[in-house]
């Protein structure tokens, strides 16, 4: 299986669709947000550094994130491909990822972009705040995360398009989670020359 980079704004469903893809195809899954939250929970040095950024809706500095990602990648089985969820978020991270994979004889695979309108995103994130109690899911921090997404992450979409690996899925067109999943699975199978699930 090709590697998959799952890309989209906060609340676009990156975690949810990553889980579904992982369960269907048995791929590895690296969520940088989950890695950081685990570090915070365990009170590690890295967790202490990350917390300040996360609580402010800011990104963790690139070099730190790139080092964390390489460690994670090397400790994951890569035989069935890996889903990158929440990484890369900047062009520097994308370039580092491409280089890191090339050094290991692997490549970026395909990028899946989730397009969801901001009103739906805000509604979902506020609902998630009530269910999961994530500290960064309050309205003020969400607005900052949207601003960071627009300025630092969204430009990456074009970077992936230029790499010729961008595949876009629009909530406004698919309308339901099942509709999105069906379209995503179809595209993954097409890219992999038809996979048995
Ligand atoms: P997420 O769970 O992917 O929404 O990530 C939660 C927070 O973790 C983000 O708002 C960032 O502060 C931080 N984070 C996660 N992944 C990255 C990344 N690739 N680069 C920088 N910061 C990140």
mmCIF file of C-alpha atoms and ligand atoms in Angstrom:
data_model
loop_
_atom_site.group_PDB
_atom_site.id
_atom_site.type_symbol
_atom_site.label_atom_id
_atom_site.label_comp_id
_atom_site.label_asym_id
_atom_site.label_seq_id
_atom_site.Cartn_x
_atom_site.Cartn_y
_atom_site.Cartn_z
ATOM 1 C CA UNK A 1 0.000 0.000 0.000
ATOM 2 C CA UNK A 2 1.116 3.534 -0.738
ATOM 3 C CA UNK A 3 1.677 5.845 2.227
ATOM 4 C CA UNK A 4 -1.198 8.254 2.870
ATOM 5 C CA UNK A 5 -0.979 11.827 4.100
ATOM 6 C CA UNK A 6 -4.323 12.910 5.473
ATOM 7 C CA UNK A 7 -4.693 16.661 5.275
ATOM 8 C CA UNK A 8 -7.321 19.186 6.317
ATOM 9 C CA UNK A 9 -8.325 21.935 8.742
ATOM 10 C CA UNK A 10 -8.861 21.305 12.465
ATOM 11 C CA UNK A 11 -12.123 19.354 12.783
ATOM 12 C CA UNK A 12 -12.129 18.113 9.181
ATOM 13 C CA UNK A 13 -12.081 14.471 10.342
ATOM 14 C CA UNK A 14 -8.413 13.546 9.867
ATOM 15 C CA UNK A 15 -8.408 11.286 12.952
ATOM 16 C CA UNK A 16 -11.747 9.659 12.145
ATOM 17 C CA UNK A 17 -10.921 8.836 8.522
ATOM 18 C CA UNK A 18 -7.392 7.712 9.451
ATOM 19 C CA UNK A 19 -8.883 5.140 11.843
ATOM 20 C CA UNK A 20 -11.265 3.860 9.173
ATOM 21 C CA UNK A 21 -8.497 3.579 6.581
ATOM 22 C CA UNK A 22 -6.175 1.905 9.072
ATOM 23 C CA UNK A 23 -8.818 -0.663 10.051
ATOM 24 C CA UNK A 24 -9.715 -1.460 6.464
ATOM 25 C CA UNK A 25 -6.215 -1.890 5.042
ATOM 26 C CA UNK A 26 -4.126 -2.732 8.138
ATOM 27 C CA UNK A 27 -1.848 0.265 7.617
ATOM 28 C CA UNK A 28 0.300 1.961 10.261
ATOM 29 C CA UNK A 29 -1.017 5.268 11.679
ATOM 30 C CA UNK A 30 0.970 8.176 13.081
ATOM 31 C CA UNK A 31 -1.016 11.050 14.574
ATOM 32 C CA UNK A 32 1.387 13.762 15.683
ATOM 33 C CA UNK A 33 -1.370 15.380 17.799
ATOM 34 C CA UNK A 34 -1.900 12.067 19.653
ATOM 35 C CA UNK A 35 1.865 11.650 20.139
ATOM 36 C CA UNK A 36 2.093 15.133 21.666
ATOM 37 C CA UNK A 37 -0.970 14.644 23.884
ATOM 38 C CA UNK A 38 0.540 11.384 25.221
ATOM 39 C CA UNK A 39 3.795 13.220 26.023
ATOM 40 C CA UNK A 40 1.837 15.898 27.891
ATOM 41 C CA UNK A 41 -0.120 13.281 29.830
ATOM 42 C CA UNK A 42 3.125 11.528 30.819
ATOM 43 C CA UNK A 43 4.667 14.824 31.945
ATOM 44 C CA UNK A 44 7.793 14.432 29.764
ATOM 45 C CA UNK A 45 10.165 17.276 28.845
ATOM 46 C CA UNK A 46 8.787 17.195 25.301
ATOM 47 C CA UNK A 47 5.249 17.320 26.703
ATOM 48 C CA UNK A 48 6.090 20.435 28.712
ATOM 49 C CA UNK A 49 7.446 22.182 25.620
ATOM 50 C CA UNK A 50 4.494 21.089 23.462
ATOM 51 C CA UNK A 51 1.815 22.152 25.928
ATOM 52 C CA UNK A 52 2.504 25.881 25.631
ATOM 53 C CA UNK A 53 2.158 25.768 21.863
ATOM 54 C CA UNK A 54 -0.917 23.531 21.806
ATOM 55 C CA UNK A 55 -2.812 25.553 24.416
ATOM 56 C CA UNK A 56 -2.161 28.646 22.319
ATOM 57 C CA UNK A 57 -3.293 27.057 19.073
ATOM 58 C CA UNK A 58 0.255 27.423 17.681
ATOM 59 C CA UNK A 59 2.384 24.884 15.830
ATOM 60 C CA UNK A 60 5.303 23.132 17.494
ATOM 61 C CA UNK A 61 8.590 24.302 15.841
ATOM 62 C CA UNK A 62 9.409 22.441 12.624
ATOM 63 C CA UNK A 63 12.735 20.862 13.569
ATOM 64 C CA UNK A 64 11.334 19.403 16.782
ATOM 65 C CA UNK A 65 8.308 18.012 14.933
ATOM 66 C CA UNK A 66 10.472 16.567 12.154
ATOM 67 C CA UNK A 67 12.669 14.730 14.697
ATOM 68 C CA UNK A 68 9.598 13.359 16.491
ATOM 69 C CA UNK A 69 8.112 12.168 13.212
ATOM 70 C CA UNK A 70 11.280 10.353 12.109
ATOM 71 C CA UNK A 71 11.448 8.532 15.471
ATOM 72 C CA UNK A 72 7.792 7.528 15.138
ATOM 73 C CA UNK A 73 8.211 6.374 11.556
ATOM 74 C CA UNK A 74 11.183 4.208 12.415
ATOM 75 C CA UNK A 75 9.271 2.519 15.213
ATOM 76 C CA UNK A 76 6.231 1.705 13.032
ATOM 77 C CA UNK A 77 5.886 -1.308 10.768
ATOM 78 C CA UNK A 78 5.875 0.214 7.285
ATOM 79 C CA UNK A 79 5.159 -2.928 5.238
ATOM 80 C CA UNK A 80 1.521 -2.019 4.581
ATOM 81 C CA UNK A 81 2.149 1.705 4.318
ATOM 82 C CA UNK A 82 1.687 4.416 6.929
ATOM 83 C CA UNK A 83 -1.019 7.057 7.377
ATOM 84 C CA UNK A 84 0.395 10.445 8.380
ATOM 85 C CA UNK A 85 -2.317 12.275 10.311
ATOM 86 C CA UNK A 86 -1.605 15.905 11.236
ATOM 87 C CA UNK A 87 1.842 15.916 9.623
ATOM 88 C CA UNK A 88 3.126 17.729 7.612
ATOM 89 C CA UNK A 89 1.607 21.096 8.548
ATOM 90 C CA UNK A 90 4.192 23.388 6.928
ATOM 91 C CA UNK A 91 6.137 23.323 3.677
ATOM 92 C CA UNK A 92 9.388 22.766 5.631
ATOM 93 C CA UNK A 93 7.814 19.677 7.251
ATOM 94 C CA UNK A 94 6.623 18.377 3.875
ATOM 95 C CA UNK A 95 10.069 18.762 2.353
ATOM 96 C CA UNK A 96 11.654 17.055 5.364
ATOM 97 C CA UNK A 97 9.137 14.203 5.141
ATOM 98 C CA UNK A 98 9.848 13.681 1.468
ATOM 99 C CA UNK A 99 13.595 13.594 2.191
ATOM 100 C CA UNK A 100 13.220 11.312 5.215
ATOM 101 C CA UNK A 101 11.151 8.822 3.202
ATOM 102 C CA UNK A 102 13.544 8.949 0.226
ATOM 103 C CA UNK A 103 16.464 8.148 2.545
ATOM 104 C CA UNK A 104 14.597 4.976 3.473
ATOM 105 C CA UNK A 105 13.718 4.096 -0.108
ATOM 106 C CA UNK A 106 10.051 5.063 0.388
ATOM 107 C CA UNK A 107 7.922 7.860 -1.034
ATOM 108 C CA UNK A 108 5.100 10.203 -0.057
ATOM 109 C CA UNK A 109 2.423 8.028 -1.647
ATOM 110 C CA UNK A 110 -0.892 9.880 -1.891
ATOM 111 C CA UNK A 111 -2.302 12.918 -0.127
ATOM 112 C CA UNK A 112 -5.981 12.958 0.843
ATOM 113 C CA UNK A 113 -7.408 16.418 1.420
ATOM 114 C CA UNK A 114 -10.628 16.837 3.400
ATOM 115 C CA UNK A 115 -12.531 20.011 2.490
ATOM 116 C CA UNK A 116 -15.106 21.144 5.056
ATOM 117 C CA UNK A 117 -16.702 24.601 5.483
ATOM 118 C CA UNK A 118 -15.639 26.625 8.526
ATOM 119 C CA UNK A 119 -19.132 26.763 10.068
ATOM 120 C CA UNK A 120 -19.317 22.937 10.091
ATOM 121 C CA UNK A 121 -15.754 22.748 11.477
ATOM 122 C CA UNK A 122 -16.538 25.090 14.363
ATOM 123 C CA UNK A 123 -19.727 23.202 15.229
ATOM 124 C CA UNK A 124 -17.860 19.864 15.248
ATOM 125 C CA UNK A 125 -14.976 21.161 17.340
ATOM 126 C CA UNK A 126 -17.281 22.679 19.942
ATOM 127 C CA UNK A 127 -19.182 19.372 20.108
ATOM 128 C CA UNK A 128 -15.875 17.478 20.468
ATOM 129 C CA UNK A 129 -14.958 19.838 23.322
ATOM 130 C CA UNK A 130 -18.006 18.642 25.244
ATOM 131 C CA UNK A 131 -17.371 14.961 24.527
ATOM 132 C CA UNK A 132 -13.574 14.650 24.778
ATOM 133 C CA UNK A 133 -12.704 17.738 26.813
ATOM 134 C CA UNK A 134 -9.637 18.611 24.717
ATOM 135 C CA UNK A 135 -8.098 21.758 26.197
ATOM 136 C CA UNK A 136 -7.522 23.335 22.771
ATOM 137 C CA UNK A 137 -11.158 22.880 21.662
ATOM 138 C CA UNK A 138 -12.487 26.192 23.019
ATOM 139 C CA UNK A 139 -13.757 28.905 20.719
ATOM 140 C CA UNK A 140 -10.836 31.292 21.199
ATOM 141 C CA UNK A 141 -8.163 28.631 20.587
ATOM 142 C CA UNK A 142 -10.136 27.167 17.682
ATOM 143 C CA UNK A 143 -10.116 30.592 15.965
ATOM 144 C CA UNK A 144 -6.330 30.771 16.424
ATOM 145 C CA UNK A 145 -5.940 27.244 15.025
ATOM 146 C CA UNK A 146 -7.995 28.208 11.958
ATOM 147 C CA UNK A 147 -5.783 31.283 11.436
ATOM 148 C CA UNK A 148 -2.616 29.165 11.743
ATOM 149 C CA UNK A 149 -4.114 26.624 9.355
ATOM 150 C CA UNK A 150 -4.851 29.299 6.736
ATOM 151 C CA UNK A 151 -1.461 30.976 6.988
ATOM 152 C CA UNK A 152 0.922 28.023 7.471
ATOM 153 C CA UNK A 153 -0.771 24.782 6.469
ATOM 154 C CA UNK A 154 -3.249 25.507 3.673
ATOM 155 C CA UNK A 155 -0.502 26.662 1.228
ATOM 156 C CA UNK A 156 0.811 23.085 1.419
ATOM 157 C CA UNK A 157 -2.209 21.894 -0.525
ATOM 158 C CA UNK A 158 -0.665 23.401 -3.672
ATOM 159 C CA UNK A 159 2.710 21.848 -2.807
ATOM 160 C CA UNK A 160 1.043 18.408 -2.889
ATOM 161 C CA UNK A 161 -0.763 19.271 -6.105
ATOM 162 C CA UNK A 162 2.608 20.146 -7.662
ATOM 163 C CA UNK A 163 3.915 16.745 -6.493
ATOM 164 C CA UNK A 164 0.970 15.271 -8.431
ATOM 165 C CA UNK A 165 -0.387 13.360 -5.420
ATOM 166 C CA UNK A 166 -3.306 15.485 -4.160
ATOM 167 C CA UNK A 167 -6.758 13.862 -3.992
ATOM 168 C CA UNK A 168 -9.536 16.122 -2.738
ATOM 169 C CA UNK A 169 -12.773 15.077 -0.990
ATOM 170 C CA UNK A 170 -15.438 17.668 -0.312
ATOM 171 C CA UNK A 171 -17.906 17.311 2.555
ATOM 172 C CA UNK A 172 -20.251 19.630 0.653
ATOM 173 C CA UNK A 173 -20.398 17.066 -2.164
ATOM 174 C CA UNK A 174 -20.251 13.778 -0.204
ATOM 175 C CA UNK A 175 -22.560 15.091 2.581
ATOM 176 C CA UNK A 176 -22.157 12.110 4.951
ATOM 177 C CA UNK A 177 -19.318 10.241 6.612
ATOM 178 C CA UNK A 178 -20.317 7.113 4.682
ATOM 179 C CA UNK A 179 -20.274 9.051 1.402
ATOM 180 C CA UNK A 180 -16.824 10.468 2.156
ATOM 181 C CA UNK A 181 -15.509 7.034 3.135
ATOM 182 C CA UNK A 182 -16.819 5.361 0.014
ATOM 183 C CA UNK A 183 -15.151 7.978 -2.191
ATOM 184 C CA UNK A 184 -11.887 7.771 -0.232
ATOM 185 C CA UNK A 185 -11.735 3.953 -0.280
ATOM 186 C CA UNK A 186 -12.410 3.926 -4.024
ATOM 187 C CA UNK A 187 -9.589 6.352 -4.663
ATOM 188 C CA UNK A 188 -7.133 4.465 -2.439
ATOM 189 C CA UNK A 189 -7.924 1.241 -4.255
ATOM 190 C CA UNK A 190 -7.567 2.912 -7.630
ATOM 191 C CA UNK A 191 -4.163 4.287 -6.606
ATOM 192 C CA UNK A 192 -3.022 0.872 -5.430
ATOM 193 C CA UNK A 193 -4.244 -0.925 -8.522
ATOM 194 C CA UNK A 194 -7.188 -2.486 -6.654
ATOM 195 C CA UNK A 195 -6.713 -3.793 -3.123
ATOM 196 C CA UNK A 196 -8.636 -6.529 -1.394
ATOM 197 C CA UNK A 197 -9.855 -5.302 1.971
HETATM 198 P P1 LIG B 1 -4.115 17.739 16.117
HETATM 199 O O1 LIG B 1 -4.573 16.706 17.090
HETATM 200 O O2 LIG B 1 -3.510 17.148 14.861
HETATM 201 O O3 LIG B 1 -5.173 18.766 15.813
HETATM 202 O O4 LIG B 1 -2.906 18.534 16.811
HETATM 203 C C1 LIG B 1 -3.112 19.280 18.002
HETATM 204 C C2 LIG B 1 -2.007 20.310 18.163
HETATM 205 O O5 LIG B 1 -0.735 19.665 18.215
HETATM 206 C C3 LIG B 1 -1.874 21.313 17.029
HETATM 207 O O6 LIG B 1 -2.780 22.395 17.162
HETATM 208 C C4 LIG B 1 -0.418 21.746 17.178
HETATM 209 O O7 LIG B 1 -0.251 22.641 18.250
HETATM 210 C C5 LIG B 1 0.267 20.443 17.560
HETATM 211 N N1 LIG B 1 0.719 19.699 16.358
HETATM 212 C C6 LIG B 1 0.271 18.482 15.920
HETATM 213 N N2 LIG B 1 0.897 18.115 14.785
HETATM 214 C C7 LIG B 1 1.776 19.119 14.493
HETATM 215 C C8 LIG B 1 2.692 19.360 13.442
HETATM 216 N N3 LIG B 1 2.841 18.490 12.426
HETATM 217 N N4 LIG B 1 3.427 20.504 13.466
HETATM 218 C C9 LIG B 1 3.300 21.392 14.481
HETATM 219 N N5 LIG B 1 2.429 21.244 15.480
HETATM 220 C C10 LIG B 1 1.666 20.123 15.512
#
